[in-house]
Short mmCIF file of C-alpha atoms in Angstrom, two decimals:
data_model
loop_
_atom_site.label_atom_id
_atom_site.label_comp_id
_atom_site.label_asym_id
_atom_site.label_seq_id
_atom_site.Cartn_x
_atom_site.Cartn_y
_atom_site.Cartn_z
CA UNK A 1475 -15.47 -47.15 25.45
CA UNK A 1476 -18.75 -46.30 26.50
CA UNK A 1477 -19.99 -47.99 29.71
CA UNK A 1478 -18.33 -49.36 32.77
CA UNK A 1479 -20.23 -52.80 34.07
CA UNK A 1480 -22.94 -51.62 31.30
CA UNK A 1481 -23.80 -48.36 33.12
CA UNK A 1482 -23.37 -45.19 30.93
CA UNK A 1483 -20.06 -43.20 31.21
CA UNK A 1484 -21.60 -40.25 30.10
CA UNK A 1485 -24.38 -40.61 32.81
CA UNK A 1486 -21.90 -40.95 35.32
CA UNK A 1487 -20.00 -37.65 34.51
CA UNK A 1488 -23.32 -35.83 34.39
CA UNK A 1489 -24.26 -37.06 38.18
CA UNK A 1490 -21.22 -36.96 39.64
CA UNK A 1491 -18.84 -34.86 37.99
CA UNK A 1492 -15.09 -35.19 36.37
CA UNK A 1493 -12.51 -36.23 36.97
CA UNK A 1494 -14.25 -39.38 39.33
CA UNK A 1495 -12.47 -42.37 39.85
CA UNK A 1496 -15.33 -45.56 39.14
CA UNK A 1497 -14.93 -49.39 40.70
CA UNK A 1498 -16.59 -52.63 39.23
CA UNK A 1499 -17.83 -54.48 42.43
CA UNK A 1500 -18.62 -57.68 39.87
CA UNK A 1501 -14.74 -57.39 38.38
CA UNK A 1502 -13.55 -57.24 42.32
CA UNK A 1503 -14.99 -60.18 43.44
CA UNK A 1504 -14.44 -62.42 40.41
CA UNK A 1505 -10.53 -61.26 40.66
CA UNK A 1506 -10.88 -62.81 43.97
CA UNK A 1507 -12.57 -65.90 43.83
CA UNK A 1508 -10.05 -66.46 40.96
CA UNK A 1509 -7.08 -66.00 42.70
CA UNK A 1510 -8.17 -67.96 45.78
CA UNK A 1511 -9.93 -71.01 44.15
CA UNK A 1512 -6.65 -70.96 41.84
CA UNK A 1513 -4.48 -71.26 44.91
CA UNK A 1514 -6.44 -73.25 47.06
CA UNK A 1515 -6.80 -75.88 44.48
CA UNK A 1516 -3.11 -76.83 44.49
CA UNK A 1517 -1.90 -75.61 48.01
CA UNK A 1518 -5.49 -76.04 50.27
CA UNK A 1519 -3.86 -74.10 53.51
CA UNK A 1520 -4.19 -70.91 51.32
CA UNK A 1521 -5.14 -67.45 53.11
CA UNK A 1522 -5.31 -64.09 51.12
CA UNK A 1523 -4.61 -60.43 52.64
CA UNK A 1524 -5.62 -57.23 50.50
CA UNK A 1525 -3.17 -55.22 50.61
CA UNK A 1526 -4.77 -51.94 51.64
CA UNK A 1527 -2.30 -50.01 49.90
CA UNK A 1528 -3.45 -50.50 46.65
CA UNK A 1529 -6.56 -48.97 47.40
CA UNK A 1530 -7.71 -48.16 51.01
CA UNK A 1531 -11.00 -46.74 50.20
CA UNK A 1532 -13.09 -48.26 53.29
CA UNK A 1533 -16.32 -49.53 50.68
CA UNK A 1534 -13.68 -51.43 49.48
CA UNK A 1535 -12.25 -53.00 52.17
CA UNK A 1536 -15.55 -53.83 53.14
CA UNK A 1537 -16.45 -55.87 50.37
CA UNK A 1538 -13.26 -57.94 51.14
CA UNK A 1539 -14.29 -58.41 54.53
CA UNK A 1540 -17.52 -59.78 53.30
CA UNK A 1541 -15.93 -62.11 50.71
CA UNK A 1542 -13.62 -63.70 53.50
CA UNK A 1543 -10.42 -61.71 52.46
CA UNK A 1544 -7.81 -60.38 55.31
CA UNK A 1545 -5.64 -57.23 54.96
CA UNK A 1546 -1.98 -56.54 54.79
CA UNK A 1547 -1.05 -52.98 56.50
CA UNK A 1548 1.43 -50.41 55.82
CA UNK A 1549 0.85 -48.07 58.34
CA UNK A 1550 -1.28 -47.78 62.02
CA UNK A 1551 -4.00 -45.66 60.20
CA UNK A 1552 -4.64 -48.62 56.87
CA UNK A 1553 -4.39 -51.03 60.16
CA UNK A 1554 -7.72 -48.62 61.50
CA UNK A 1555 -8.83 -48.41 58.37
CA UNK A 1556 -8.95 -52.51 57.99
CA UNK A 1557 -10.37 -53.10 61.47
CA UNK A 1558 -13.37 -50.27 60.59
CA UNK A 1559 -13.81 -52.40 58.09
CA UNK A 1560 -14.58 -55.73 60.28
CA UNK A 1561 -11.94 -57.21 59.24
CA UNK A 1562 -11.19 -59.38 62.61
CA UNK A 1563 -6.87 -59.32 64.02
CA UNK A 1564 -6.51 -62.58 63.01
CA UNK A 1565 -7.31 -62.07 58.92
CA UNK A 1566 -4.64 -58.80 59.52
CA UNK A 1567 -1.15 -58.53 58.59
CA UNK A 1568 1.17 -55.54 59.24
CA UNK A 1569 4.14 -55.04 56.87
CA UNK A 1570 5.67 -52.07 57.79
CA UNK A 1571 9.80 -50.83 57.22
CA UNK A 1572 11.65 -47.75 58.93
CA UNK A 1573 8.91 -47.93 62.13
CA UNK A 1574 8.77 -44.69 64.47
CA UNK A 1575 8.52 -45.49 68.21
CA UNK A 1576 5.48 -43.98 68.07
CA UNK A 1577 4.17 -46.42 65.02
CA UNK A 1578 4.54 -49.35 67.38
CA UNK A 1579 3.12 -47.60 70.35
CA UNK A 1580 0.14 -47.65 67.55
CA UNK A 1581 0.44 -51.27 67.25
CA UNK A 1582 0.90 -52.75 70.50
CA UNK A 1583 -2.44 -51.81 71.23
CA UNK A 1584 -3.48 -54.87 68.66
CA UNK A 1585 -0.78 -57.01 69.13
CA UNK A 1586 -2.58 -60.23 68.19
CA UNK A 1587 -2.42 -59.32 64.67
CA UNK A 1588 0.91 -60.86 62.30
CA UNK A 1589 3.81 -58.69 62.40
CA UNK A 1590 6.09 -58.83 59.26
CA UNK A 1591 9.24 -57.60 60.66
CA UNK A 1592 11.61 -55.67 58.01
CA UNK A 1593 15.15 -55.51 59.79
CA UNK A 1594 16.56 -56.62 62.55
CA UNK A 1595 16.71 -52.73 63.63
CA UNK A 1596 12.64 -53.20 63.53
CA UNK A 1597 12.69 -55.81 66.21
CA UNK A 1598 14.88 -53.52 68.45
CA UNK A 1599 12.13 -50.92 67.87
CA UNK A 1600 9.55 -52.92 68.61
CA UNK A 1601 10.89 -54.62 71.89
CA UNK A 1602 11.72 -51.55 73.39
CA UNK A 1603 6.91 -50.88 73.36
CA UNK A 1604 6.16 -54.67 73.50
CA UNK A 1605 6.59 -58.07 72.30
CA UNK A 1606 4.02 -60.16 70.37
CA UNK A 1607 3.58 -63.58 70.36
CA UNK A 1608 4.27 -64.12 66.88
CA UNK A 1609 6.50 -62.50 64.01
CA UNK A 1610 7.92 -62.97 60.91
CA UNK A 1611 11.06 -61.15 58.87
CA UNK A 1612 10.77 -59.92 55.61
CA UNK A 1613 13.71 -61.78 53.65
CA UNK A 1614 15.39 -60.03 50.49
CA UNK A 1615 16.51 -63.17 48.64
CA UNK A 1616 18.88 -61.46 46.40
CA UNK A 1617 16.39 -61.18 43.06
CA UNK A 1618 14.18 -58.85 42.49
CA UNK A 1619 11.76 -57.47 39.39
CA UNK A 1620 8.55 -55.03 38.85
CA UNK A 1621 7.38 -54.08 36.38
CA UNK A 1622 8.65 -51.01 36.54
CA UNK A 1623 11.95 -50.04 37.85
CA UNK A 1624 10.69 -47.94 40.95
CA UNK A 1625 8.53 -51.05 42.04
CA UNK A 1626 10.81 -53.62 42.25
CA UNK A 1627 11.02 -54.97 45.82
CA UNK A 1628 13.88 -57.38 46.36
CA UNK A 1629 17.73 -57.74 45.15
CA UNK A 1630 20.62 -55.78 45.90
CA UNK A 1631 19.50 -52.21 44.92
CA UNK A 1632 15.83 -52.69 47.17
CA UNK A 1633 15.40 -50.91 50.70
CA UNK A 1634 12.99 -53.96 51.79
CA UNK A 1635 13.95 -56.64 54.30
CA UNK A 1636 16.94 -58.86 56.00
CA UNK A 1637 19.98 -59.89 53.08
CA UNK A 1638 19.04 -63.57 53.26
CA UNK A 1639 22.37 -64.14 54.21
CA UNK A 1640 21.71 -62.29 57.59
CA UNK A 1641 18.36 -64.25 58.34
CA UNK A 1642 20.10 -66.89 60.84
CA UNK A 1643 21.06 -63.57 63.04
CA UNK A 1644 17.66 -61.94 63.00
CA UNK A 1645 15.51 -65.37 63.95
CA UNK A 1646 17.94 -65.67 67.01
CA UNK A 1647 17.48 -62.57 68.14
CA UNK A 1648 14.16 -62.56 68.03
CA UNK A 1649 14.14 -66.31 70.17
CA UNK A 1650 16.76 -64.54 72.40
CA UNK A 1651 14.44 -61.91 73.61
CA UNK A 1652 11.81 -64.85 74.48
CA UNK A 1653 9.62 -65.12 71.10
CA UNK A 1654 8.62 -68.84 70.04
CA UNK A 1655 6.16 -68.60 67.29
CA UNK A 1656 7.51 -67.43 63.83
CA UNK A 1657 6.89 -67.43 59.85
CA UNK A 1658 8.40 -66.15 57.02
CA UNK A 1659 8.03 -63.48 54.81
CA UNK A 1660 9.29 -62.58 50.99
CA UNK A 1661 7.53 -59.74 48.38
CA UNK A 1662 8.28 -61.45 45.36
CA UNK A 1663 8.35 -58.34 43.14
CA UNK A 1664 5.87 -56.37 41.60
CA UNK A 1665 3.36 -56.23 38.55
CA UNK A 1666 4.98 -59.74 37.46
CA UNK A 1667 3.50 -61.94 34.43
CA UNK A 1668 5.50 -64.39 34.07
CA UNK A 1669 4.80 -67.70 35.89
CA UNK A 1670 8.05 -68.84 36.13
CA UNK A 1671 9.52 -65.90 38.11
CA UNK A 1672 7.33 -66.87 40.78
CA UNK A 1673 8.03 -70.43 40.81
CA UNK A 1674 12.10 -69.07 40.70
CA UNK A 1675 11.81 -66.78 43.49
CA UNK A 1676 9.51 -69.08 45.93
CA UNK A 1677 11.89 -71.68 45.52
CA UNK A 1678 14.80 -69.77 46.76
CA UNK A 1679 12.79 -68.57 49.53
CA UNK A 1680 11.73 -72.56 50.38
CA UNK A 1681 15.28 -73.10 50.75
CA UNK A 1682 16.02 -70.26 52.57
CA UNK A 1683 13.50 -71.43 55.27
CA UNK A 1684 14.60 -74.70 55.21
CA UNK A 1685 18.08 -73.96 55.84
CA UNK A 1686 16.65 -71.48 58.64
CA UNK A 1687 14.44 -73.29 60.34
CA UNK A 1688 16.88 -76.40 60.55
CA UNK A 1689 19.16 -74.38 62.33
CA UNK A 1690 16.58 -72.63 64.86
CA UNK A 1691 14.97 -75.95 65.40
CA UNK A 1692 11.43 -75.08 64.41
CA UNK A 1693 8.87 -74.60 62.28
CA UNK A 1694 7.06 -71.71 60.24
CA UNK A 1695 3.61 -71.52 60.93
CA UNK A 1696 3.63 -69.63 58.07
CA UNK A 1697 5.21 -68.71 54.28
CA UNK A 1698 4.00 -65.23 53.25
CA UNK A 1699 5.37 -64.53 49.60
CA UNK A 1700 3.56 -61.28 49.62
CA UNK A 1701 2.11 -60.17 46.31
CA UNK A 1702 3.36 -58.91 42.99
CA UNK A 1703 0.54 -61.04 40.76
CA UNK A 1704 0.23 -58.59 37.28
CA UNK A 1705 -1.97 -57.19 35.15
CA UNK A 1706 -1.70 -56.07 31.61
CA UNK A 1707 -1.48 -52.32 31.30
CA UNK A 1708 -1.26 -52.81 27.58
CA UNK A 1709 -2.69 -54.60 24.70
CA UNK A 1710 0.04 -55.67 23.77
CA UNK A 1711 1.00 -57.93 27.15
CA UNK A 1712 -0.36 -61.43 28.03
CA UNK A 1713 -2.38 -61.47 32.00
CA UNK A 1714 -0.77 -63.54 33.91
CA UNK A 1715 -2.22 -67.11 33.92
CA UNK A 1716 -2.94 -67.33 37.52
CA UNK A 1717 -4.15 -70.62 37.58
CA UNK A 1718 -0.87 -72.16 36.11
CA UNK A 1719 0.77 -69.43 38.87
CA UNK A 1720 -0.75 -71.28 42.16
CA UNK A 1721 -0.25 -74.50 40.59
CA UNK A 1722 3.95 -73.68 40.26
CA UNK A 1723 3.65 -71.90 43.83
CA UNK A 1724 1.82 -75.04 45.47
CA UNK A 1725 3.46 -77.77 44.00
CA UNK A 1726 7.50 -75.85 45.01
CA UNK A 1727 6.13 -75.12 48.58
CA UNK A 1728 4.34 -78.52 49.38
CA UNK A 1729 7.78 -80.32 47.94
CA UNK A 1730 10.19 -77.69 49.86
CA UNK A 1731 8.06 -78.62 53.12
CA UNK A 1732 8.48 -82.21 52.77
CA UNK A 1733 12.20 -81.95 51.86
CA UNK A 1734 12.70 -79.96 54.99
CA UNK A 1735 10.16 -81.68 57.36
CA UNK A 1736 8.90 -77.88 57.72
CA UNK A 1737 4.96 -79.62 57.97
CA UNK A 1738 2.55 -77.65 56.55
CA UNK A 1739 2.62 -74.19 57.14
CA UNK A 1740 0.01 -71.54 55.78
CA UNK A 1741 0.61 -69.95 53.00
CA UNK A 1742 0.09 -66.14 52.96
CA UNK A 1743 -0.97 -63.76 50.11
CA UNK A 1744 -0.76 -60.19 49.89
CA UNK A 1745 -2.41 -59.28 46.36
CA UNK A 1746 -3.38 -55.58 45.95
CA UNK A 1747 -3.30 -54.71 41.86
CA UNK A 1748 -3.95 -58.11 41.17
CA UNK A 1749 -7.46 -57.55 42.78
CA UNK A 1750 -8.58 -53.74 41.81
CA UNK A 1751 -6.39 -52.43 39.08
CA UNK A 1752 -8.82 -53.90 36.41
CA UNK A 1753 -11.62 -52.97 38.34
CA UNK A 1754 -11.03 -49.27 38.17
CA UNK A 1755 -11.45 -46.52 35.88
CA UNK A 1756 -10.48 -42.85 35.57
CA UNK A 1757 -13.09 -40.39 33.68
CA UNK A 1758 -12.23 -37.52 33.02
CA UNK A 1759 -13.11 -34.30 30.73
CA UNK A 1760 -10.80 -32.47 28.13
CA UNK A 1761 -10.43 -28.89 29.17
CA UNK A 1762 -8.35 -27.71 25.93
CA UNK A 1763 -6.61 -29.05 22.87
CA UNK A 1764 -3.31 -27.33 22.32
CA UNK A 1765 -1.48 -27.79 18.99
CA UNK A 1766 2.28 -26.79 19.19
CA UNK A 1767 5.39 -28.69 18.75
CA UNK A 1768 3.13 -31.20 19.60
CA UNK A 1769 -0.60 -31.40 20.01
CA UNK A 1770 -1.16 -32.02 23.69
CA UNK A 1771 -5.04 -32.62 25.01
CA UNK A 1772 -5.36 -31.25 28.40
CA UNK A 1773 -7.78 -33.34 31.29
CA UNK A 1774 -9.38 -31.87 34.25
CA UNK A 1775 -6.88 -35.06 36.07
CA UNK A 1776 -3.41 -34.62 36.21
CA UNK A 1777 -0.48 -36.06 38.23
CA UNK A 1778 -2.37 -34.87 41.14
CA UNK A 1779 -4.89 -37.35 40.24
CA UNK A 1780 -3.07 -40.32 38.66
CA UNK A 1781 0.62 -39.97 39.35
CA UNK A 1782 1.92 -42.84 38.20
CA UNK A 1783 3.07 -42.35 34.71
CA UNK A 1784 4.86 -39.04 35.77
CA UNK A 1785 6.26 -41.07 38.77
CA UNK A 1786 7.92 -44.41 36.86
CA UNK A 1787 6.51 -44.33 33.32
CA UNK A 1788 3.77 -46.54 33.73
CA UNK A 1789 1.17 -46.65 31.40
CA UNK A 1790 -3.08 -46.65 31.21
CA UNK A 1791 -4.87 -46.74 28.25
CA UNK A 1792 -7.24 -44.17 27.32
CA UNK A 1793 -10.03 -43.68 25.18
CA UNK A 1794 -12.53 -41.02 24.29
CA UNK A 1795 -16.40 -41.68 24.65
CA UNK A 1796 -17.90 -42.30 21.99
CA UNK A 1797 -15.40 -42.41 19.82
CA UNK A 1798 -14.00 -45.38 17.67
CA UNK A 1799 -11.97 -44.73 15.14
CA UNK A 1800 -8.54 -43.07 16.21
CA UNK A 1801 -6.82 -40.93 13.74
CA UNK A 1802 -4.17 -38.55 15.31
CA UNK A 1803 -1.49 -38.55 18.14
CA UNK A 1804 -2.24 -36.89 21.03
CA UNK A 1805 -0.12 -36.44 23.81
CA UNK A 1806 -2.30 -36.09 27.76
CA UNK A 1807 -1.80 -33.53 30.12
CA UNK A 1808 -3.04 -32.16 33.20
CA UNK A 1809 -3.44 -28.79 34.25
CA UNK A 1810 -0.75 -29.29 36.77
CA UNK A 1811 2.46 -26.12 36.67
CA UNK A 1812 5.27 -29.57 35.84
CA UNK A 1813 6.42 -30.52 32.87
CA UNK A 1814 5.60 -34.14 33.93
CA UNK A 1815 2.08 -33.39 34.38
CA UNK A 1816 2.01 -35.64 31.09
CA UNK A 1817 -0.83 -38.95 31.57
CA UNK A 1818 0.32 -40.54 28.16
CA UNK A 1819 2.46 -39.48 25.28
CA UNK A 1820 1.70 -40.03 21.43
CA UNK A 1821 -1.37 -42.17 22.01
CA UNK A 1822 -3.44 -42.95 18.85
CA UNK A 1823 -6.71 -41.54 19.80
CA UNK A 1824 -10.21 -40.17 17.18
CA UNK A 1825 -10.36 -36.41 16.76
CA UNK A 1826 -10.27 -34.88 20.23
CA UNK A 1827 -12.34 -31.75 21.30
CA UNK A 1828 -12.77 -29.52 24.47
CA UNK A 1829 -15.92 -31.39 26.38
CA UNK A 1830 -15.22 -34.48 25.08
CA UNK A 1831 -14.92 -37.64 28.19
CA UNK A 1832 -11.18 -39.68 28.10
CA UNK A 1833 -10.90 -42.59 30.10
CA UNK A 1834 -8.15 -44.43 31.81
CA UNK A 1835 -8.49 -48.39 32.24
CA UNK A 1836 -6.84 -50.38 34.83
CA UNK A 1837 -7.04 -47.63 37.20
CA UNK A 1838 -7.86 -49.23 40.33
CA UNK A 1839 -4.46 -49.81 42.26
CA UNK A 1840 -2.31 -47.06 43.28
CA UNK A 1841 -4.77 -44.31 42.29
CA UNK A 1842 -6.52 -42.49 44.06
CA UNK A 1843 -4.69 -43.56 47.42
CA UNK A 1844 -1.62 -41.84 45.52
CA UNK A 1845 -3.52 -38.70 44.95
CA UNK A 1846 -2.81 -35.60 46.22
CA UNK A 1847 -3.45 -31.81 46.63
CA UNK A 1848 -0.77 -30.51 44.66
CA UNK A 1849 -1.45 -27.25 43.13
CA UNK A 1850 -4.13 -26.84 45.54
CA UNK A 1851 -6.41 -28.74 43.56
CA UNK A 1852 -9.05 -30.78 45.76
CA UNK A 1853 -9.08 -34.79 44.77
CA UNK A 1854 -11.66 -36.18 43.23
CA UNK A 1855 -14.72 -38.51 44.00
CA UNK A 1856 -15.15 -42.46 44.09
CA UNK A 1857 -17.98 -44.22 42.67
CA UNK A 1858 -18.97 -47.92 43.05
CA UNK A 1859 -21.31 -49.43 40.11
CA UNK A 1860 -23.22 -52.49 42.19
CA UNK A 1861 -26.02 -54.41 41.22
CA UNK A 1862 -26.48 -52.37 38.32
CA UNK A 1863 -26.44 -49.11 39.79
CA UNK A 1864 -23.88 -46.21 40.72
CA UNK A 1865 -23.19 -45.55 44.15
CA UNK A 1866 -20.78 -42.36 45.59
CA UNK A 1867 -18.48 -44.15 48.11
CA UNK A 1868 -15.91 -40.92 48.70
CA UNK A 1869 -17.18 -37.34 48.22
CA UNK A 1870 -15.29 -35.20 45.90
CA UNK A 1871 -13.05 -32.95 48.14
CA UNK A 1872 -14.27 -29.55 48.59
CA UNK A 1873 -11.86 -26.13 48.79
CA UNK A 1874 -13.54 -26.14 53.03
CA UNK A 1875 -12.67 -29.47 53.15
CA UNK A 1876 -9.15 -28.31 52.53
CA UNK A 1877 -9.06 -25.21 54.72
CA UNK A 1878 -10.42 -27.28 57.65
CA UNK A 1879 -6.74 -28.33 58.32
CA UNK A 1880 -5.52 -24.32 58.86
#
């Protein structure tokens, strides 16, 4: 692997350094306009919400503003974040769980954004600062699945949202304390490629709501399903066929909304890895090749940089510049003081040397935001490639830059 969106790795390094985290603005926007048209095709009343998680760098969330795309929120700061952006209140959604007091003194000062509610306990936090006009609860429908065990989002063993089962109770509540206007909200899992999951889980949230909203006597303005759309991590998996996706998704909710005379309601998206992983890379420069009970090649990135193999197993695969023809097993590591400072184990790589470049695909969700200073080492920098051409969009952190918070 030698160029990212036909620029020169190599180049890169020499400009801006290793280890840099590198975006495709071209792969961005053709993940989007995929996943809308898909959607929109068989379900028009379609909106989509980045979810700023993934990756909050604000160059980023600007080029979703200027495609059309909203923003789902974690936290009061990725809700600043989105607004600096220009993304307007009404394109924002805020999906938090376990709220301070102080979080929703945050929010009440944009309370004409959507609130996904996770408990009921969240709406007696929130009524005690202010009450918007229009909410939603998280359900936990009883399934769940990620592709990795630590990102699975609903069934029994998840800490997100109301036990379906407890949904009547929360929605009354909620109209006790004088709220009218409501949706509904699900995360259907996690890095998910199979179609029919989706179509399994929607379904049981369409009857949830219909069940619901018969009893309450109204009607959601909204269905948010969240995200959880996949992406292949390895050769070896299929992508998710995203068209066939919207088309299961569409047809379930536009028959579940005519079964339960629930209208039309919008229906919400919350993609993050869906939209960026594939967009991002990792370069980075081997510092040392070690050979003992194993022969481990050492990066100048690390858990500190990527932590998510160390922090579920997941995997990104890596290549050396320049370099086609793999011919040993190398294990990855970082020069962080764990044991689990390990980036892949007994990967198939060509002969490895100090100096050389390895690269990590598929690095553009839940990487650098995940990042840290661990070992006191200072993250890294973000580059954009657009129109042809590199651009720095995050500095590489400096040791001052560090200090500054003493």
């Amino acid at each position: 692997m030698n160029t990212i969106n036909n620029y020169d790795i190599k180049l890169l390094a020499e400009e801006f350094g290793t280890p840099i985290y590198v975006y495709d603005k071209d792969q961005i926007e053709s993940n989007y306009r995929n996943l809308k048209s898909s959607f929109v095709k068989y379900y028009p009343n379609t909106s989509v919400h980045f979810s700023v998680k993934a990756n909050s760098n604000l160059h980023i969330l600007k080029i979703f503003k200027e495609i059309g795309c909203g923003a789902d929120t974690a936290s009061p700061f990725e809700l600043l974040l989105a607004k600096e952006a220009g993304i307007s209140n009404s394109k924002i959604l805020y999906t938090g769980n376990y709220e301070s007091l102080e979080d929703w003194k945050e929010l009440a000062l944009h309370q004409d954004i959507t609130i996904n509610l996770d408990d009921i306990s969240s709406l007696d936090r929130m009524l005690k600062v202010f009450k918007p006009k229009r909410i939603s609860f998280r359900i936990n429908p009883g399934i769940g699945r990620g592709g990795f065990e630590g990102i699975t989002t609903g069934g029994a063993d998840a800490k997100f949202g109301v036990p379906y089962e407890k949904a009547i109770d929360a929605y009354q509540k909620a109209i006790d304390a004088g709220i009218e206007r409501f949706g509904i909200h699900m995360m259907a899992g996690s890095n998910n490629l199979e179609p029919y999951y989706f179509y399994e889980v929607v379904d049981k949230l369409m009857k949830i709501t219909g069940n619901l909203f018969g009893q309450i006597g109204a009607k959601p303005e909204f269905i948010d399903i969240g995200g959880g759309f996949g992406v292949p991590y390895d050769d070896e998996e299929e992508p998710l066929n995203i068209d066939f996706t919207a088309k299961l998704i569409g047809e379930v909710i536009a028959e579940k909304a005519d079964k339960f005379k629930l209208g039309t309601p919008e229906l919400k998206l919350e993609p993050g890895r869906y939209l960026v992983a594939n967009a991002g890379y990792l370069v980075s420069k081997v510092t040392g090749v070690k050979k003992s009970y194993k022969t481990f090649v050492g990066v100048d990135a690390g858990i500190n940089t990527l932590i998510r193999p160390a922090l579920y197993g997941a995997k990104h695969r890596s290549y050396i510049y320049g370099k086609d023809a793999p011919n040993n097993f190398y294990n990855i590591c970082g020069q962080i003081c764990e044991n689990s400072d390990i980036l892949d184990q007994h990967v198939y790589l060509p002969d490895t040397e100090e100096g050389d470049l390895l690269i990590f695909r598929d690095a553009g969700a839940y990487g650098y935001v995940m990042s840290s200073n661990y070992n006191n080492r200072p993250r890294p920098a973000e580059v954009m490639i657009e129109s042809g051409k590199p651009k720095q969009i995050r500095r590489r952190e400096t040791y001052e830059d560090m200090l500054r918070l003493y």
